[in-house]
mmCIF file of C-alpha atoms and ligand atoms in Angstrom:
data_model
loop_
_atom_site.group_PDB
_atom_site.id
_atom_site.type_symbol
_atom_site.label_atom_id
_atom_site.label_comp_id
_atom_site.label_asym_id
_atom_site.label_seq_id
_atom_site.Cartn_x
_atom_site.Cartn_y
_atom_site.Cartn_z
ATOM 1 C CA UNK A 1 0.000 0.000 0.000
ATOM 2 C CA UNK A 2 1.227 3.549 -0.784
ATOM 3 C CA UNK A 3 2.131 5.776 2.316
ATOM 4 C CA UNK A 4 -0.606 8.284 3.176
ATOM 5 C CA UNK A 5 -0.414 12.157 2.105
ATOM 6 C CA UNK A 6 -1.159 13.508 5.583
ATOM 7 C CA UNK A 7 -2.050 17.338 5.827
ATOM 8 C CA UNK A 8 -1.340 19.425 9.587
ATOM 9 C CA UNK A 9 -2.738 22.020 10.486
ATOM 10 C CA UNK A 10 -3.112 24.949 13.270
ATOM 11 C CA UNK A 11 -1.539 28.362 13.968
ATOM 12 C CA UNK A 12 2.297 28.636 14.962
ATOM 13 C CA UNK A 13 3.185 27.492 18.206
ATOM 14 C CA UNK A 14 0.129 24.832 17.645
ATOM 15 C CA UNK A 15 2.186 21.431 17.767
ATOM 16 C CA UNK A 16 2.350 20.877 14.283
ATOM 17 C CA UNK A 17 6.665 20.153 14.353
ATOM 18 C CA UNK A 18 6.548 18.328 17.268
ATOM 19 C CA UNK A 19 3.376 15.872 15.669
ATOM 20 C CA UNK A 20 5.057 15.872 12.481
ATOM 21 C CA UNK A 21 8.199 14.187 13.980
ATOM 22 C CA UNK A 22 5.942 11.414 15.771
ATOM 23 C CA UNK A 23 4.704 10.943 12.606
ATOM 24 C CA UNK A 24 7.681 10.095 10.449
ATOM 25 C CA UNK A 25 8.796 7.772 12.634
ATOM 26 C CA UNK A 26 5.280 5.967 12.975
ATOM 27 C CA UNK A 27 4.126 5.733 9.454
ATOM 28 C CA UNK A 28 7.620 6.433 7.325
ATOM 29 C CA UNK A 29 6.504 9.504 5.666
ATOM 30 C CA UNK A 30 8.349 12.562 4.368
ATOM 31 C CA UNK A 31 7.885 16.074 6.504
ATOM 32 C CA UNK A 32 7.700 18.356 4.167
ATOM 33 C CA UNK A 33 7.484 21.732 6.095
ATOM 34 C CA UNK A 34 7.637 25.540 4.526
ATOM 35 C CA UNK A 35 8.623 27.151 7.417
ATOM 36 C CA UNK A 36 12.260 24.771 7.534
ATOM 37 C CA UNK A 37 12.506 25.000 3.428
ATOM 38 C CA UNK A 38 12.123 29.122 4.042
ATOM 39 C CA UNK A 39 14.643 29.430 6.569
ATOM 40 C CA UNK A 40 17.238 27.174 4.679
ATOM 41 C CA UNK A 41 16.535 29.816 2.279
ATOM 42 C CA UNK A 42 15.980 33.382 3.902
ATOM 43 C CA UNK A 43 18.510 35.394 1.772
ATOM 44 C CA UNK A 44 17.708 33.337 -1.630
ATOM 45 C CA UNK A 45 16.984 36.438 -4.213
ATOM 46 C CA UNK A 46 13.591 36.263 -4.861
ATOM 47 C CA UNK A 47 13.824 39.780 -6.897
ATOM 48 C CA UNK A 48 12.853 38.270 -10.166
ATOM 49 C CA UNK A 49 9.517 37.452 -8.870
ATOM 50 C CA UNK A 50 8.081 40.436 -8.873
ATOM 51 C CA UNK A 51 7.528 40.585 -4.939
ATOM 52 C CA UNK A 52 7.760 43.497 -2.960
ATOM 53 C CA UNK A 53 10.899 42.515 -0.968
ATOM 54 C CA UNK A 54 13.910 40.901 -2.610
ATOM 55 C CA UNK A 55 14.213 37.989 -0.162
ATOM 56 C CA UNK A 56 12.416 35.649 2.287
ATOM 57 C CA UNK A 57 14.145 37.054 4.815
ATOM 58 C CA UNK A 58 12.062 40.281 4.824
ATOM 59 C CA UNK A 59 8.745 38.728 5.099
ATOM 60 C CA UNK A 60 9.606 36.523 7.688
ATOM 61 C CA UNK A 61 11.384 38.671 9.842
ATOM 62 C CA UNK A 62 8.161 40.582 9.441
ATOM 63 C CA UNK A 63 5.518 37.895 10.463
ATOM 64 C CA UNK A 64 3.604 38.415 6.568
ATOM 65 C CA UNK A 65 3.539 35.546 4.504
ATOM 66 C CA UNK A 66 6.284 34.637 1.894
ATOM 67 C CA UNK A 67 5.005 35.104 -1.547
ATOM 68 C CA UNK A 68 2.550 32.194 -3.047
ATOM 69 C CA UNK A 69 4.764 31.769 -5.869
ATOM 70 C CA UNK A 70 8.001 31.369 -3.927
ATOM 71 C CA UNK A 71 6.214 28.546 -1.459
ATOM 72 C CA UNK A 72 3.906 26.839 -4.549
ATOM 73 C CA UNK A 73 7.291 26.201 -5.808
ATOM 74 C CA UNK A 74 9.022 25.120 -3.165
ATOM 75 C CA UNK A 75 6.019 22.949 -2.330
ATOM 76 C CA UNK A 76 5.049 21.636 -5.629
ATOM 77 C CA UNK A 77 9.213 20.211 -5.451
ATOM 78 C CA UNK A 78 9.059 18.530 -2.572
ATOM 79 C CA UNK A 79 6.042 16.530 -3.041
ATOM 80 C CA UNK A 80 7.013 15.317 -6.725
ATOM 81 C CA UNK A 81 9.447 13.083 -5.000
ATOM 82 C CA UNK A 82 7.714 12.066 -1.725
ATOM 83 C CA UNK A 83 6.142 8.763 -1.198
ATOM 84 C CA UNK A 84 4.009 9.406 1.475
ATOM 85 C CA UNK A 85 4.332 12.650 3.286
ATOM 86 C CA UNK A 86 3.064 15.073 6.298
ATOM 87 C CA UNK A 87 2.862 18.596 4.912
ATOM 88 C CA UNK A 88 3.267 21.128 7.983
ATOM 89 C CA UNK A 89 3.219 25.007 6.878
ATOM 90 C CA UNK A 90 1.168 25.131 3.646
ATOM 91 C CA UNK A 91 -1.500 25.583 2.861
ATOM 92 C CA UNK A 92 -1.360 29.267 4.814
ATOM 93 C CA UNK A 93 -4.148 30.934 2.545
ATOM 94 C CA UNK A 94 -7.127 29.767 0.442
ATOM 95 C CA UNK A 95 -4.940 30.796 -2.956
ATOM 96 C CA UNK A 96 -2.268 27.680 -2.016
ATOM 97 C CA UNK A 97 -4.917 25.365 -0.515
ATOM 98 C CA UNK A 98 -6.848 25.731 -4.168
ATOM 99 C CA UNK A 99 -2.600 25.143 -6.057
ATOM 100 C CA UNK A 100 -2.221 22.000 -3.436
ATOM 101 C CA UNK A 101 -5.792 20.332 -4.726
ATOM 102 C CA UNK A 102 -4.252 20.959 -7.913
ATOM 103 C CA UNK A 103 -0.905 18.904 -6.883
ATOM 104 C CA UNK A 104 -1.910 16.258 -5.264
ATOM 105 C CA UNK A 105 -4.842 14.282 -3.116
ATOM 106 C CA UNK A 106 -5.333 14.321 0.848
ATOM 107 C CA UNK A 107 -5.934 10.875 2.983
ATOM 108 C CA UNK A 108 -5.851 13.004 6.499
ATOM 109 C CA UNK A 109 -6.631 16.363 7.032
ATOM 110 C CA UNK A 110 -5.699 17.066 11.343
ATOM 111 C CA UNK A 111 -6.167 20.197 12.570
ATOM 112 C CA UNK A 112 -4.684 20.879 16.187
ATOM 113 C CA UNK A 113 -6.542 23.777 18.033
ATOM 114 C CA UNK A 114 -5.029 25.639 20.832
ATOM 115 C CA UNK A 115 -6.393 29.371 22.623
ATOM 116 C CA UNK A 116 -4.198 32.412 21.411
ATOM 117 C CA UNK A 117 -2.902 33.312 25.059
ATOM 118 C CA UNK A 118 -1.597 29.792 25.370
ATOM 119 C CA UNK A 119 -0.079 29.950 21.488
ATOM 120 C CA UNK A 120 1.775 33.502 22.421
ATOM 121 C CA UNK A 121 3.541 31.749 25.790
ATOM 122 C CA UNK A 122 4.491 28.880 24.164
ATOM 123 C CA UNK A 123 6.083 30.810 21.062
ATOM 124 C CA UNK A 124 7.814 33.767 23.195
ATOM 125 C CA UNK A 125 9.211 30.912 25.740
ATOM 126 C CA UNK A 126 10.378 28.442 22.986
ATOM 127 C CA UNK A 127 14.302 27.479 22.285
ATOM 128 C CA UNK A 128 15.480 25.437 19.101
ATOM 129 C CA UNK A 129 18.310 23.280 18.732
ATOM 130 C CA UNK A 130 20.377 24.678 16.309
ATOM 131 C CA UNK A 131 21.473 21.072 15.118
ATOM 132 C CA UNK A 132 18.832 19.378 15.227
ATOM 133 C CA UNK A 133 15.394 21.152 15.508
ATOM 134 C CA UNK A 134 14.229 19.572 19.081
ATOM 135 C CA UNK A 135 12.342 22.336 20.506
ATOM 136 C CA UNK A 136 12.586 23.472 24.610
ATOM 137 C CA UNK A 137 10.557 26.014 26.914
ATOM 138 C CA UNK A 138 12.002 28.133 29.085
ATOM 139 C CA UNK A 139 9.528 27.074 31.563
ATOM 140 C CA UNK A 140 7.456 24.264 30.149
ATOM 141 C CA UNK A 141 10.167 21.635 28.591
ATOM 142 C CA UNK A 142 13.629 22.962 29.860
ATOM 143 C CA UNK A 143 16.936 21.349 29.196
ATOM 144 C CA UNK A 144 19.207 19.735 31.760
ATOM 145 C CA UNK A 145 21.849 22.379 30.953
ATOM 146 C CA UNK A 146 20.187 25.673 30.168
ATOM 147 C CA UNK A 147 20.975 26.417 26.172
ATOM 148 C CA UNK A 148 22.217 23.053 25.377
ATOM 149 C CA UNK A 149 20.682 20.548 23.431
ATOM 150 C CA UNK A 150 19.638 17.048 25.686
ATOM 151 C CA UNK A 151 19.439 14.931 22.292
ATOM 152 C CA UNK A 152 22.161 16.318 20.560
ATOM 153 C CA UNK A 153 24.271 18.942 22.509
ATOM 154 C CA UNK A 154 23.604 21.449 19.982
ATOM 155 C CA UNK A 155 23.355 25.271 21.066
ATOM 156 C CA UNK A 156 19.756 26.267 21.825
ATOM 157 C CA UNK A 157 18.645 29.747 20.420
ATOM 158 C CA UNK A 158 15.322 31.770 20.378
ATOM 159 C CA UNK A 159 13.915 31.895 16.587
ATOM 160 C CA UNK A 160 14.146 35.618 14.796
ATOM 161 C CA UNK A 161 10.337 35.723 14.739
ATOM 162 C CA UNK A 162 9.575 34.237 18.104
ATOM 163 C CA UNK A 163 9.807 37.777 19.566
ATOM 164 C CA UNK A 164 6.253 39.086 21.640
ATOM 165 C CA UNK A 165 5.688 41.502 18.623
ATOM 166 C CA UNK A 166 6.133 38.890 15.928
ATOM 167 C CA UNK A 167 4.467 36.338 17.414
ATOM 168 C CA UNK A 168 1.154 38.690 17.407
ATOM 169 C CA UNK A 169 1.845 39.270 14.170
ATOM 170 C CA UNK A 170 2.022 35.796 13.173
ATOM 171 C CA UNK A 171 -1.066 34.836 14.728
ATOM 172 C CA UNK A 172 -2.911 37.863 13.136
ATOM 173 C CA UNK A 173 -1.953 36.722 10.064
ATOM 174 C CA UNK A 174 -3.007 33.165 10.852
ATOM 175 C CA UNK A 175 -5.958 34.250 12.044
ATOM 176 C CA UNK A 176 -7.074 36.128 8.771
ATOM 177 C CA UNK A 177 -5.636 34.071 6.017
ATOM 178 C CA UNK A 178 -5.217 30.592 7.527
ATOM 179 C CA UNK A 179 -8.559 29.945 9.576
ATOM 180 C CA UNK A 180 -10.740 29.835 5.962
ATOM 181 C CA UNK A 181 -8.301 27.196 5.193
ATOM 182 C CA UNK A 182 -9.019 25.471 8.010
ATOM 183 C CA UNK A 183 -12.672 26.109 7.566
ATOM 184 C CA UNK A 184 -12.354 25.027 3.678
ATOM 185 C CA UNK A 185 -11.578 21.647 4.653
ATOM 186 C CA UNK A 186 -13.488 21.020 7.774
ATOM 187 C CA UNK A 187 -16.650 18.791 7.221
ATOM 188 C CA UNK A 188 -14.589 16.617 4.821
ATOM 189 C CA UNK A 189 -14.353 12.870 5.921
ATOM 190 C CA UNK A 190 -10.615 13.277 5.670
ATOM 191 C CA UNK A 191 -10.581 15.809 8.668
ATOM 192 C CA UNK A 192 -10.102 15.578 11.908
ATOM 193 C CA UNK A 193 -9.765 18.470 14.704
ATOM 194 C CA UNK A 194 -7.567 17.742 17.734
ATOM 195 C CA UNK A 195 -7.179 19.153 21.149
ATOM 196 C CA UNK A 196 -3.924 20.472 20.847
ATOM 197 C CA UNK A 197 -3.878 21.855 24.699
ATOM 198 C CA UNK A 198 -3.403 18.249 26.103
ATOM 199 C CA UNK A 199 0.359 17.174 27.010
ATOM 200 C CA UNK A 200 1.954 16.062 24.274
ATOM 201 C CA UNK A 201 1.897 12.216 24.490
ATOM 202 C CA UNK A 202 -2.139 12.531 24.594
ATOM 203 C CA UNK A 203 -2.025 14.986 21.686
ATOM 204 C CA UNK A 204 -0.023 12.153 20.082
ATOM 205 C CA UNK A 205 -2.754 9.424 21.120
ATOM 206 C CA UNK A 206 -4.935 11.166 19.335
ATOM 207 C CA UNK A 207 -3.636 12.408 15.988
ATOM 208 C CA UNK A 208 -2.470 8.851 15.686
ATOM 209 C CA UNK A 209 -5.934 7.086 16.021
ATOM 210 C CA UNK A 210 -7.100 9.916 13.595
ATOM 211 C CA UNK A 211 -4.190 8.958 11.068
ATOM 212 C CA UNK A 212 -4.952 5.118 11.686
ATOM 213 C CA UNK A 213 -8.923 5.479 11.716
ATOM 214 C CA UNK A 214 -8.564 6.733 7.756
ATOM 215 C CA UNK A 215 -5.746 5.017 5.955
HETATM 216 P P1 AMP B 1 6.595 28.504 10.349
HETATM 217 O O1 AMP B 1 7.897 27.895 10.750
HETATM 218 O O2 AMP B 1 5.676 27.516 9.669
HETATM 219 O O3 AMP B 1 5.918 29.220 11.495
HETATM 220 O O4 AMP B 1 6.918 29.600 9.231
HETATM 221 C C1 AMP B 1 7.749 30.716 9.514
HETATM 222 C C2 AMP B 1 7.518 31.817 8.487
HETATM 223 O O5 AMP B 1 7.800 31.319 7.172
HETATM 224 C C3 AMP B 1 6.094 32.334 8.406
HETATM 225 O O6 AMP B 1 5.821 33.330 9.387
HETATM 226 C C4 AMP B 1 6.072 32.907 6.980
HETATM 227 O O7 AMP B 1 6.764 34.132 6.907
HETATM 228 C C5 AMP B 1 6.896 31.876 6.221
HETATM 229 N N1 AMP B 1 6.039 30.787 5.680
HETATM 230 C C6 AMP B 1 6.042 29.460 6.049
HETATM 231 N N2 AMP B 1 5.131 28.757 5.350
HETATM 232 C C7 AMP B 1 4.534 29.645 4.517
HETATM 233 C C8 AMP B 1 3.491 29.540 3.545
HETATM 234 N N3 AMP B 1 2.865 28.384 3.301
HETATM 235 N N4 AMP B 1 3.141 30.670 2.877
HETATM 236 C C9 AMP B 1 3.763 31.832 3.094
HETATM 237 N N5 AMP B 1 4.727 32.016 4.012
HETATM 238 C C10 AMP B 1 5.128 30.929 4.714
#
């Protein structure tokens, strides 16, 4: 049987990385994720576009969405040579969900749902390995040795847009373009909505018995 194309959804700060990761391992999929391929790429010239700003960097930095045509691309790439994937990051806006129907089909559709107060402490406080991506708290999942890695020993840093002002930013703009996405694709049988305030091991539980319940 082919691997599933598995959609995740919900604003930043939601879960969706730390899901994603359960995922691959459980069900050998791909992560495809925007938000990784973008930073990979911040000062790629993006001039010849036509955008307003000549790099990623710019938008990001920002809070505003990169260009469609910048993350169709990078998108559209990425899932020509997947077999089996979780896409975390896109769609953002109704413009790319209507490009991804257009690019492939969707087996699970999990949206994880968390209150805004709750989304803006858990961005502000969060630390990323620089190695490896495992993500800390500064009060919620600390390391044994404040700024170092536990799985790796890489050198833990707070993300250019995980700043208070950002952040609100970030969840504006989720709020406006990303919740009709969300609403676009709820009511399909591929969908499921998760309680994405439970620890993380039940929040697991449960996107896994929604992955399992439809492949
Ligand atoms: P993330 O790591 O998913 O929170 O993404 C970080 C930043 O990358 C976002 O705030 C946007 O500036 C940009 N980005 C990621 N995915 C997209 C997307 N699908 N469309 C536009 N911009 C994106």
């Amino acid at each position: 049987m082919s691997k599933p194309h598995i959609l995740i959804l919900g604003a930043p700060g939601a879960g969706k990385g730390t899901q994603s990761k359960h995922i691959v391992e459980t069900f050998g999929v791909e992560h495809v994720t925007t938000g990784d391929a973008l930073r990979a790429n911040k000062d790629m010239d993006i001039s010849d576009m036509d955008t307003e700003y000549d790099t990623p960097r710019e938008y990001m930095d920002r809070g505003e969405l990169v260009p469609d045509a910048v993350v169709n691309a990078i998108v559209e790439e990425a899932l020509s040579s997947a077999d089996g994937y979780v896409l975390d990051g896109y769609p953002r806006n109704l413009e790319q969900a209507e490009e991804l129907s257009e690019m492939t089909d969707l087996d699970v559709i999990l949206s994880l749902d968390v209150d805004t107060e709750e989304l803006v402490d858990r961005l502000t406080g969060r630390r990323v390995c620089t190695e490896c991506g495992t993500n800390f708290h500064v009060k919620y999942s600390q390391p044994e040795e404040e700024g170092v890695c536990d799985e790796c020993g890489g050198e833990l840093h707070q993300r250019d847009d995980d700043t208070e002002e950002t952040v609100r930013e970030r969840l504006r703009v989720f709020e406006e373009n990303t919740q009709p996405v969300i609403d676009f694709y709820e009511g399909r049988d591929e969908f499921a909505s998760i309680d994405g305030e439970q620890a993380p091991d039940d929040v697991w539980a449960d996107v896994k018995a929604a992955i399992e319940s439809r492949t």
